mmCIF file of C-alpha atoms in Angstrom:
data_model
loop_
_atom_site.group_PDB
_atom_site.id
_atom_site.type_symbol
_atom_site.label_atom_id
_atom_site.label_comp_id
_atom_site.label_asym_id
_atom_site.label_seq_id
_atom_site.Cartn_x
_atom_site.Cartn_y
_atom_site.Cartn_z
ATOM 1 C CA MET W 1 2.153 -16.388 -26.251
ATOM 2 C CA LEU W 2 3.926 -16.195 -22.867
ATOM 3 C CA ALA W 3 4.400 -12.459 -23.192
ATOM 4 C CA GLY W 4 0.719 -12.018 -23.991
ATOM 5 C CA ALA W 5 -0.264 -14.028 -20.919
ATOM 6 C CA LEU W 6 2.024 -11.946 -18.693
ATOM 7 C CA LEU W 7 0.708 -8.648 -20.057
ATOM 8 C CA LEU W 8 -2.869 -9.851 -19.675
ATOM 9 C CA GLY W 9 -2.113 -10.779 -16.074
ATOM 10 C CA VAL W 10 -0.634 -7.336 -15.418
ATOM 11 C CA ALA W 11 -3.754 -5.686 -16.838
ATOM 12 C CA LEU W 12 -6.075 -7.867 -14.754
ATOM 13 C CA VAL W 13 -4.201 -7.182 -11.509
ATOM 14 C CA ALA W 14 -3.747 -3.476 -12.212
ATOM 15 C CA CYS W 15 -7.473 -3.060 -12.862
ATOM 16 C CA GLY W 16 -8.860 -5.519 -10.316
ATOM 17 C CA ALA W 17 -6.556 -5.058 -7.323
ATOM 18 C CA PRO W 18 -8.166 -1.804 -6.071
ATOM 19 C CA ALA W 19 -11.549 -3.517 -5.741
ATOM 20 C CA VAL W 20 -9.946 -6.490 -3.983
ATOM 21 C CA LEU W 21 -8.088 -4.242 -1.526
ATOM 22 C CA ALA W 22 -11.232 -2.199 -0.868
ATOM 23 C CA GLY W 23 -13.069 -5.485 -0.207
ATOM 24 C CA MET W 24 -10.367 -6.521 2.255
ATOM 25 C CA ILE W 25 -10.938 -3.246 4.122
ATOM 26 C CA ARG W 26 -14.719 -3.752 4.151
ATOM 27 C CA HIS W 27 -14.378 -7.313 5.426
ATOM 28 C CA ARG W 28 -11.948 -6.211 8.158
ATOM 29 C CA VAL W 29 -8.976 -8.245 6.950
ATOM 30 C CA GLU W 30 -5.851 -7.597 9.010
ATOM 31 C CA PRO W 31 -4.402 -4.305 7.649
ATOM 32 C CA GLN W 32 -0.864 -5.706 7.775
ATOM 33 C CA THR W 33 -1.977 -8.443 5.365
ATOM 34 C CA ALA W 34 -3.706 -5.965 3.042
ATOM 35 C CA LEU W 35 -0.631 -3.719 3.014
ATOM 36 C CA ALA W 36 1.541 -6.692 2.106
ATOM 37 C CA CYS W 37 -0.832 -7.496 -0.764
ATOM 38 C CA TRP W 38 -0.755 -3.885 -1.987
ATOM 39 C CA LEU W 39 3.035 -3.711 -1.904
ATOM 40 C CA ALA W 40 3.333 -7.069 -3.676
ATOM 41 C CA ALA W 41 0.763 -6.074 -6.306
ATOM 42 C CA VAL W 42 2.505 -2.784 -7.111
ATOM 43 C CA SER W 43 5.984 -4.276 -7.335
ATOM 44 C CA THR W 44 4.890 -7.441 -9.151
ATOM 45 C CA THR W 45 2.956 -5.644 -11.872
ATOM 46 C CA ALA W 46 6.086 -3.652 -12.708
ATOM 47 C CA LEU W 47 8.345 -6.719 -12.628
ATOM 48 C CA THR W 48 5.911 -8.847 -14.639
ATOM 49 C CA ALA W 49 5.564 -6.124 -17.263
ATOM 50 C CA ALA W 50 9.354 -6.027 -17.479
ATOM 51 C CA ALA W 51 9.468 -9.819 -17.829
ATOM 52 C CA ALA W 52 6.898 -9.686 -20.629
ATOM 53 C CA LEU W 53 8.989 -7.052 -22.353
ATOM 54 C CA VAL W 54 12.062 -9.273 -22.120
ATOM 55 C CA VAL W 55 10.112 -12.189 -23.616
ATOM 56 C CA ILE W 56 8.871 -10.016 -26.494
ATOM 57 C CA VAL W 57 12.190 -8.378 -27.196
ATOM 58 C CA LEU W 58 14.508 -11.275 -26.452
ATOM 59 C CA PRO W 59 12.709 -14.425 -27.545
ATOM 60 C CA GLY W 60 15.898 -16.427 -27.931
ATOM 61 C CA HIS W 61 18.796 -14.036 -27.538
ATOM 62 C CA GLY W 62 20.757 -12.337 -24.838
ATOM 63 C CA PRO W 63 19.997 -8.679 -24.113
ATOM 64 C CA THR W 64 23.241 -7.162 -25.334
ATOM 65 C CA PRO W 65 23.222 -8.359 -28.976
ATOM 66 C CA LEU W 66 19.614 -7.330 -29.555
ATOM 67 C CA LEU W 67 20.057 -3.886 -28.022
ATOM 68 C CA VAL W 68 23.192 -3.358 -30.072
ATOM 69 C CA GLU W 69 21.264 -4.420 -33.167
ATOM 70 C CA ALA W 70 18.415 -2.016 -32.335
ATOM 71 C CA LEU W 71 20.785 0.904 -31.825
ATOM 72 C CA HIS W 72 22.731 0.066 -34.981
ATOM 73 C CA HIS W 73 19.508 -0.186 -36.982
ATOM 74 C CA CYS W 74 18.285 3.170 -35.652
ATOM 75 C CA TRP W 75 21.593 4.775 -36.633
ATOM 76 C CA ALA W 76 21.281 3.299 -40.110
ATOM 77 C CA VAL W 77 17.750 4.663 -40.418
ATOM 78 C CA VAL W 78 18.923 8.125 -39.422
ATOM 79 C CA ARG W 79 21.862 8.063 -41.869
ATOM 80 C CA HIS W 80 20.210 6.498 -44.888
ATOM 81 C CA GLY W 81 16.523 7.225 -44.417
ATOM 82 C CA ALA W 82 15.630 3.522 -44.549
ATOM 83 C CA THR W 83 12.308 2.171 -43.341
ATOM 84 C CA PRO W 84 12.640 0.994 -39.727
ATOM 85 C CA LYS W 85 11.915 -2.657 -38.996
ATOM 86 C CA LEU W 86 8.704 -3.288 -37.091
ATOM 87 C CA HIS W 87 10.288 -5.396 -34.338
ATOM 88 C CA VAL W 88 12.914 -2.732 -33.676
ATOM 89 C CA VAL W 89 10.299 0.004 -33.401
ATOM 90 C CA THR W 90 8.237 -2.210 -31.097
ATOM 91 C CA THR W 91 11.304 -2.847 -28.952
ATOM 92 C CA LEU W 92 12.071 0.836 -28.500
ATOM 93 C CA VAL W 93 8.429 1.780 -27.854
ATOM 94 C CA LEU W 94 8.050 -0.904 -25.186
ATOM 95 C CA LEU W 95 11.336 0.068 -23.556
ATOM 96 C CA ALA W 96 10.249 3.693 -23.435
ATOM 97 C CA GLY W 97 6.796 2.752 -22.149
ATOM 98 C CA LEU W 98 8.358 0.879 -19.236
ATOM 99 C CA ALA W 99 11.247 3.241 -18.575
ATOM 100 C CA VAL W 100 9.196 6.448 -18.383
ATOM 101 C CA PRO W 101 6.919 5.482 -15.449
ATOM 102 C CA LEU W 102 9.781 3.765 -13.603
ATOM 103 C CA THR W 103 11.911 6.880 -13.982
ATOM 104 C CA ARG W 104 9.051 9.037 -12.749
ATOM 105 C CA VAL W 105 8.543 6.807 -9.698
ATOM 106 C CA GLY W 106 12.240 7.070 -8.860
ATOM 107 C CA SER W 107 12.149 10.827 -9.329
ATOM 108 C CA GLU W 108 9.062 11.209 -7.143
ATOM 109 C CA LEU W 109 10.578 9.051 -4.403
ATOM 110 C CA LEU W 110 13.785 11.085 -4.463
ATOM 111 C CA ARG W 111 11.798 14.319 -4.309
ATOM 112 C CA PHE W 112 9.708 12.932 -1.446
ATOM 113 C CA SER W 113 12.811 11.890 0.526
ATOM 114 C CA ARG W 114 14.479 15.256 0.097
ATOM 115 C CA ARG W 115 11.330 17.188 0.976
ATOM 116 C CA ARG W 116 10.697 15.042 4.046
ATOM 117 C CA ALA W 117 14.267 15.449 5.273
ATOM 118 C CA ARG W 118 14.123 19.211 4.775
ATOM 119 C CA THR W 119 10.773 19.675 6.502
ATOM 120 C CA HIS W 120 11.807 17.268 9.279
ATOM 121 C CA ARG W 121 14.854 19.377 10.107
ATOM 122 C CA ARG W 122 12.866 22.624 10.124
ATOM 123 C CA HIS W 123 9.998 21.150 12.108
ATOM 124 C CA LEU W 124 12.258 19.570 14.721
ATOM 125 C CA ALA W 125 14.315 22.743 15.110
ATOM 126 C CA LEU W 126 11.152 24.781 15.700
ATOM 127 C CA LEU W 127 9.709 22.270 18.152
ATOM 128 C CA ARG W 128 12.904 22.177 20.168
ATOM 129 C CA ILE W 129 12.385 25.892 20.786
ATOM 130 C CA THR W 130 8.672 25.818 21.576
ATOM 131 C CA ALA W 131 8.061 22.274 22.871
ATOM 132 C CA ALA W 132 9.368 20.257 25.793
ATOM 133 C CA PRO W 133 10.281 16.548 25.908
ATOM 134 C CA ASP W 134 7.507 14.472 27.442
ATOM 135 C CA ASP W 135 8.153 12.253 30.430
ATOM 136 C CA ALA W 136 6.990 9.303 28.351
ATOM 137 C CA GLY W 137 10.192 9.430 26.280
ATOM 138 C CA VAL W 138 12.518 11.621 24.238
ATOM 139 C CA ALA W 139 10.618 10.785 21.039
ATOM 140 C CA THR W 140 7.534 12.651 22.327
ATOM 141 C CA LEU W 141 7.384 16.449 22.338
ATOM 142 C CA ARG W 142 4.694 18.409 24.144
ATOM 143 C CA LEU W 143 3.476 21.565 22.434
ATOM 144 C CA PRO W 144 1.762 24.318 24.471
ATOM 145 C CA HIS W 145 -1.452 24.595 22.463
ATOM 146 C CA ALA W 146 -5.082 24.557 23.572
ATOM 147 C CA ALA W 147 -6.385 22.451 20.659
ATOM 148 C CA PRO W 148 -6.181 18.670 21.199
ATOM 149 C CA MET W 149 -3.769 17.297 18.608
ATOM 150 C CA ALA W 150 -1.347 14.421 18.188
ATOM 151 C CA TYR W 151 0.729 13.534 15.160
ATOM 152 C CA SER W 152 3.886 11.673 14.198
ATOM 153 C CA VAL W 153 6.749 12.857 12.003
ATOM 154 C CA ALA W 154 9.079 10.332 10.375
ATOM 155 C CA GLY W 155 12.780 10.981 9.987
ATOM 156 C CA SER W 156 16.005 10.623 11.896
ATOM 157 C CA PRO W 157 14.890 10.728 14.610
ATOM 158 C CA GLY W 158 11.170 10.168 14.232
ATOM 159 C CA PHE W 159 9.039 11.788 16.897
ATOM 160 C CA VAL W 160 5.494 12.298 18.141
ATOM 161 C CA VAL W 161 3.998 15.709 18.903
ATOM 162 C CA VAL W 162 1.168 16.138 21.406
ATOM 163 C CA THR W 163 -0.481 19.329 22.628
ATOM 164 C CA ASP W 164 -1.487 20.335 26.143
ATOM 165 C CA GLY W 165 -5.064 20.369 24.937
ATOM 166 C CA LEU W 166 -4.909 16.609 24.366
ATOM 167 C CA GLU W 167 -4.758 15.816 28.084
ATOM 168 C CA ARG W 168 -7.435 18.388 28.867
ATOM 169 C CA THR W 169 -9.790 16.773 26.345
ATOM 170 C CA LEU W 170 -9.071 13.054 26.773
ATOM 171 C CA ARG W 171 -8.840 10.689 29.693
ATOM 172 C CA ARG W 172 -5.499 9.160 30.636
ATOM 173 C CA ASN W 173 -6.063 5.798 28.936
ATOM 174 C CA GLU W 174 -7.246 7.585 25.780
ATOM 175 C CA VAL W 175 -4.089 9.727 25.712
ATOM 176 C CA ALA W 176 -2.024 6.558 26.061
ATOM 177 C CA ALA W 177 -3.948 4.987 23.154
ATOM 178 C CA VAL W 178 -3.311 8.047 20.967
ATOM 179 C CA LEU W 179 0.417 7.964 21.734
ATOM 180 C CA GLU W 180 0.559 4.235 20.959
ATOM 181 C CA HIS W 181 -1.259 4.870 17.666
ATOM 182 C CA GLU W 182 1.278 7.493 16.578
ATOM 183 C CA ARG W 183 4.274 5.416 17.635
ATOM 184 C CA ALA W 184 2.848 2.508 15.633
ATOM 185 C CA HIS W 185 3.057 4.731 12.544
ATOM 186 C CA LEU W 186 6.769 5.257 13.177
ATOM 187 C CA ARG W 187 7.531 1.616 13.952
ATOM 188 C CA GLY W 188 5.622 0.438 10.878
ATOM 189 C CA ALA W 189 7.306 2.894 8.475
ATOM 190 C CA HIS W 190 3.836 4.093 7.488
ATOM 191 C CA HIS W 191 5.067 7.506 6.327
ATOM 192 C CA ALA W 192 7.354 5.775 3.811
ATOM 193 C CA LEU W 193 4.504 3.604 2.514
ATOM 194 C CA ILE W 194 2.366 6.691 1.953
ATOM 195 C CA GLY W 195 5.276 8.382 0.168
ATOM 196 C CA LEU W 196 5.603 5.369 -2.132
ATOM 197 C CA ALA W 197 1.851 5.347 -2.803
ATOM 198 C CA ASP W 198 1.892 9.044 -3.690
ATOM 199 C CA ALA W 199 4.914 8.545 -5.951
ATOM 200 C CA VAL W 200 3.430 5.698 -7.999
ATOM 201 C CA ALA W 201 0.113 7.550 -8.307
ATOM 202 C CA ARG W 202 1.817 10.641 -9.718
ATOM 203 C CA ALA W 203 4.002 8.552 -12.020
ATOM 204 C CA ALA W 204 1.190 6.597 -13.715
ATOM 205 C CA PRO W 205 -2.278 7.872 -12.727
ATOM 206 C CA TRP W 206 -3.875 6.101 -15.695
ATOM 207 C CA ILE W 207 -3.318 2.723 -13.985
ATOM 208 C CA PRO W 208 -6.192 2.080 -11.540
ATOM 209 C CA LEU W 209 -4.045 0.305 -8.931
ATOM 210 C CA LEU W 210 -1.536 3.142 -8.801
ATOM 211 C CA ARG W 211 -4.118 5.924 -9.001
ATOM 212 C CA ARG W 212 -6.021 4.616 -5.975
ATOM 213 C CA SER W 213 -2.935 3.690 -3.957
ATOM 214 C CA PRO W 214 -2.768 6.876 -1.806
ATOM 215 C CA GLU W 215 -6.383 6.523 -0.653
ATOM 216 C CA LEU W 216 -6.073 2.798 0.077
ATOM 217 C CA VAL W 217 -2.710 2.999 1.834
ATOM 218 C CA ARG W 218 -3.722 5.930 4.045
ATOM 219 C CA THR W 219 -6.770 3.985 5.193
ATOM 220 C CA LEU W 220 -4.769 0.810 5.802
ATOM 221 C CA VAL W 221 -1.997 2.438 7.823
ATOM 222 C CA GLU W 222 -4.565 4.159 10.058
ATOM 223 C CA LEU W 223 -6.401 0.868 10.571
ATOM 224 C CA ALA W 224 -3.100 -0.845 11.358
ATOM 225 C CA ALA W 225 -2.129 1.793 13.936
ATOM 226 C CA ASP W 226 -5.615 1.638 15.495
ATOM 227 C CA ARG W 227 -5.241 -2.107 15.980
ATOM 228 C CA VAL W 228 -1.864 -1.728 17.659
ATOM 229 C CA ALA W 229 -3.319 0.852 20.051
ATOM 230 C CA ALA W 230 -6.437 -1.262 20.682
ATOM 231 C CA ARG W 231 -4.365 -4.310 21.568
ATOM 232 C CA ALA W 232 -2.365 -2.245 24.056
ATOM 233 C CA HIS W 233 -5.076 -0.053 25.632
ATOM 234 C CA GLY W 234 -8.444 -1.455 24.596
ATOM 235 C CA THR W 235 -10.830 -0.791 21.744
ATOM 236 C CA ALA W 236 -12.986 1.614 23.758
ATOM 237 C CA ALA W 237 -10.061 3.933 24.490
ATOM 238 C CA VAL W 238 -9.090 4.167 20.803
ATOM 239 C CA ARG W 239 -12.680 4.689 19.694
ATOM 240 C CA ASP W 240 -13.427 7.394 22.267
ATOM 241 C CA ALA W 241 -10.183 9.212 21.472
ATOM 242 C CA LEU W 242 -10.908 9.084 17.752
ATOM 243 C CA LEU W 243 -14.418 10.434 18.264
ATOM 244 C CA ALA W 244 -13.177 13.261 20.480
ATOM 245 C CA LEU W 245 -10.338 14.313 18.159
ATOM 246 C CA SER W 246 -12.395 14.054 14.977
ATOM 247 C CA GLY W 247 -14.486 16.931 16.306
ATOM 248 C CA HIS W 248 -11.393 19.134 16.028
ATOM 249 C CA ALA W 249 -10.556 18.222 12.410
ATOM 250 C CA ASP W 250 -10.173 21.917 11.546
ATOM 251 C CA ARG W 251 -6.847 21.820 13.400
ATOM 252 C CA ARG W 252 -4.847 19.900 10.843
ATOM 253 C CA ALA W 253 -1.352 18.554 11.377
ATOM 254 C CA PRO W 254 1.547 19.465 9.057
ATOM 255 C CA ARG W 255 1.301 17.966 5.589
ATOM 256 C CA HIS W 256 4.198 15.537 6.029
ATOM 257 C CA ALA W 257 2.845 14.192 9.350
ATOM 258 C CA LEU W 258 0.296 11.493 10.196
ATOM 259 C CA ALA W 259 -2.353 12.687 12.651
ATOM 260 C CA MET W 260 -4.729 10.650 14.776
ATOM 261 C CA ALA W 261 -8.070 11.806 13.370
ATOM 262 C CA GLU W 262 -7.631 13.038 9.784
ATOM 263 C CA ASP W 263 -8.036 9.999 7.530
ATOM 264 C CA ALA W 264 -10.822 7.396 7.071
ATOM 265 C CA VAL W 265 -12.477 8.194 10.397
ATOM 266 C CA ASP W 266 -15.835 6.550 9.560
ATOM 267 C CA THR W 267 -14.187 3.351 8.322
ATOM 268 C CA ARG W 268 -11.981 3.188 11.396
ATOM 269 C CA LEU W 269 -14.912 3.685 13.756
ATOM 270 C CA HIS W 270 -16.770 0.874 11.987
ATOM 271 C CA HIS W 271 -13.781 -1.435 12.423
ATOM 272 C CA LEU W 272 -13.428 -0.498 16.082
ATOM 273 C CA ASP W 273 -17.128 -1.237 16.639
ATOM 274 C CA THR W 274 -17.224 -4.598 14.869
ATOM 275 C CA ALA W 275 -13.767 -6.142 14.515
ATOM 276 C CA ARG W 276 -11.767 -8.215 16.956
ATOM 277 C CA PHE W 277 -8.060 -7.652 17.383
ATOM 278 C CA PRO W 278 -6.493 -10.862 18.708
ATOM 279 C CA ALA W 279 -2.857 -10.902 19.697
ATOM 280 C CA GLY W 280 -0.264 -13.084 17.982
ATOM 281 C CA ARG W 281 2.390 -11.030 16.213
ATOM 282 C CA VAL W 282 4.127 -14.054 14.685
ATOM 283 C CA ARG W 283 0.890 -15.390 13.229
ATOM 284 C CA ARG W 284 0.016 -12.000 11.741
ATOM 285 C CA GLY W 285 3.482 -11.708 10.224
ATOM 286 C CA LEU W 286 3.295 -15.169 8.680
ATOM 287 C CA THR W 287 -0.171 -14.462 7.275
ATOM 288 C CA ALA W 288 0.992 -11.188 5.734
ATOM 289 C CA SER W 289 4.052 -12.887 4.222
ATOM 290 C CA ALA W 290 1.954 -15.694 2.746
ATOM 291 C CA ALA W 291 -0.532 -13.201 1.288
ATOM 292 C CA GLY W 292 2.298 -11.208 -0.258
ATOM 293 C CA LEU W 293 3.768 -14.320 -1.869
ATOM 294 C CA VAL W 294 0.395 -15.332 -3.294
ATOM 295 C CA THR W 295 -0.136 -11.826 -4.676
ATOM 296 C CA THR W 296 3.304 -11.947 -6.278
ATOM 297 C CA ALA W 297 2.212 -14.896 -8.406
ATOM 298 C CA LEU W 298 -1.163 -13.390 -9.354
ATOM 299 C CA PRO W 299 -0.250 -11.612 -12.630
ATOM 300 C CA ALA W 300 1.341 -14.720 -14.135
ATOM 301 C CA VAL W 301 -1.367 -17.070 -12.851
ATOM 302 C CA ALA W 302 -4.263 -14.788 -13.787
ATOM 303 C CA GLY W 303 -2.894 -14.038 -17.232
ATOM 304 C CA THR W 304 -2.097 -17.656 -18.021
ATOM 305 C CA GLY W 305 -5.474 -18.827 -16.745
ATOM 306 C CA ALA W 306 -7.411 -16.184 -18.654
ATOM 307 C CA LEU W 307 -5.520 -16.882 -21.861
ATOM 308 C CA ALA W 308 -5.952 -20.640 -21.469
ATOM 309 C CA GLY W 309 -9.671 -20.213 -20.875
ATOM 310 C CA PHE W 310 -9.975 -18.013 -23.939
ATOM 311 C CA LEU W 311 -8.157 -20.534 -26.127
ATOM 312 C CA LEU W 312 -10.231 -23.421 -24.799
ATOM 313 C CA ALA W 313 -13.394 -21.493 -25.645
ATOM 314 C CA VAL W 314 -12.312 -20.235 -29.070
ATOM 315 C CA CYS W 315 -10.231 -23.097 -30.510
ATOM 316 C CA PRO W 316 -13.075 -25.679 -30.765
ATOM 317 C CA ALA W 317 -15.225 -23.134 -32.592
ATOM 318 C CA LEU W 318 -12.419 -22.370 -35.035
ATOM 319 C CA VAL W 319 -11.676 -26.030 -35.628
ATOM 320 C CA GLY W 320 -15.350 -26.832 -36.097
#
C-alpha cells in the first residue's frame, strides 16, 4: 500500500510539475524559488521512486539477504531451468528500471562536464590571443567584433565575453546591465543547472518533468539573471538592452555559453514590463528554501492523499 502511494505520488509530480512550473513563470514568481522547486521535484521523484522500490522489494528484510536470495534464485534458474518466482522477477525488473535512467543521467553529466572543460580551455586560449581584458575586471574579455554580443562561459575560471559592437550599440547603463546579467549567470551556477536539465531530459525523455526541463530551466535562469541586473541598474536598462540585442539574434554565442538575448526573449520582456523586483536577498533565499522543502514532500503527500481519496470513494461502494 505504501509503495503504491509513493509511486502514485511520483507519477503525479512527474506529470503535473511542468504545468506548475510554467504557471509560476506566467505569474512572475521569483525565478530563484521556481528553480528551487524544479531541482527539488527532479531529485525527489528519483528518491521517492527508489524508496517505493525498497518498500516493494524489502517489505520486512534488510537489503543484503534479499539481494543474495534473488541472485541465488537466478543462478538456480539458469542451471536447472526452473520457473522464476514472480517476486524475484519483479525485483530485478524494478531495479533495472531505476538503475538504467540513473546511470544515463550520471553518464550524461560526466559527458557534459568533460565537454565543457574541453571547450572552455580551447575557447579561453583563443580569446587570450584575440581579446583583451576589460577594465571592469579580469573575468571580462573584450573581443574586437562589430556585432553587439555578450555571453558568459562557465569553468575555472568563468568569464564574460563582450564585443566592441556592444558599446557602439548600447548606452553605458545598458552595457553595465548586460555585464551584470552575464555575471549573475556565473554566480548562480546557471550553466550547471542547464547541463543537469539537459542530462535528465536525454536520460528519460518519456517523463514529462524531465523532458521539459531544458526549456523551463533556460527560461528561469534568464529571468533570474534579468532580475539581478534590474535590481542593480534598473528595469529600463535591462529591457532596452534586451530589445537592442534581440535584433542581432543571428549572431549566436558558442553552444556552451549563455548569451544575453537568445532564450525566452518575449517572456523576459513581459516580466520586465509588469513585474517588480524588490530587494531582500535573505528573504528570497528563505522563500526558495521553503518552497524546495515543500516540493520535496509533494510526491509522498500527493500519492498518499490521492490513494486515500480513492479508497474513501471506492470502499463504501464495495461494502454496500
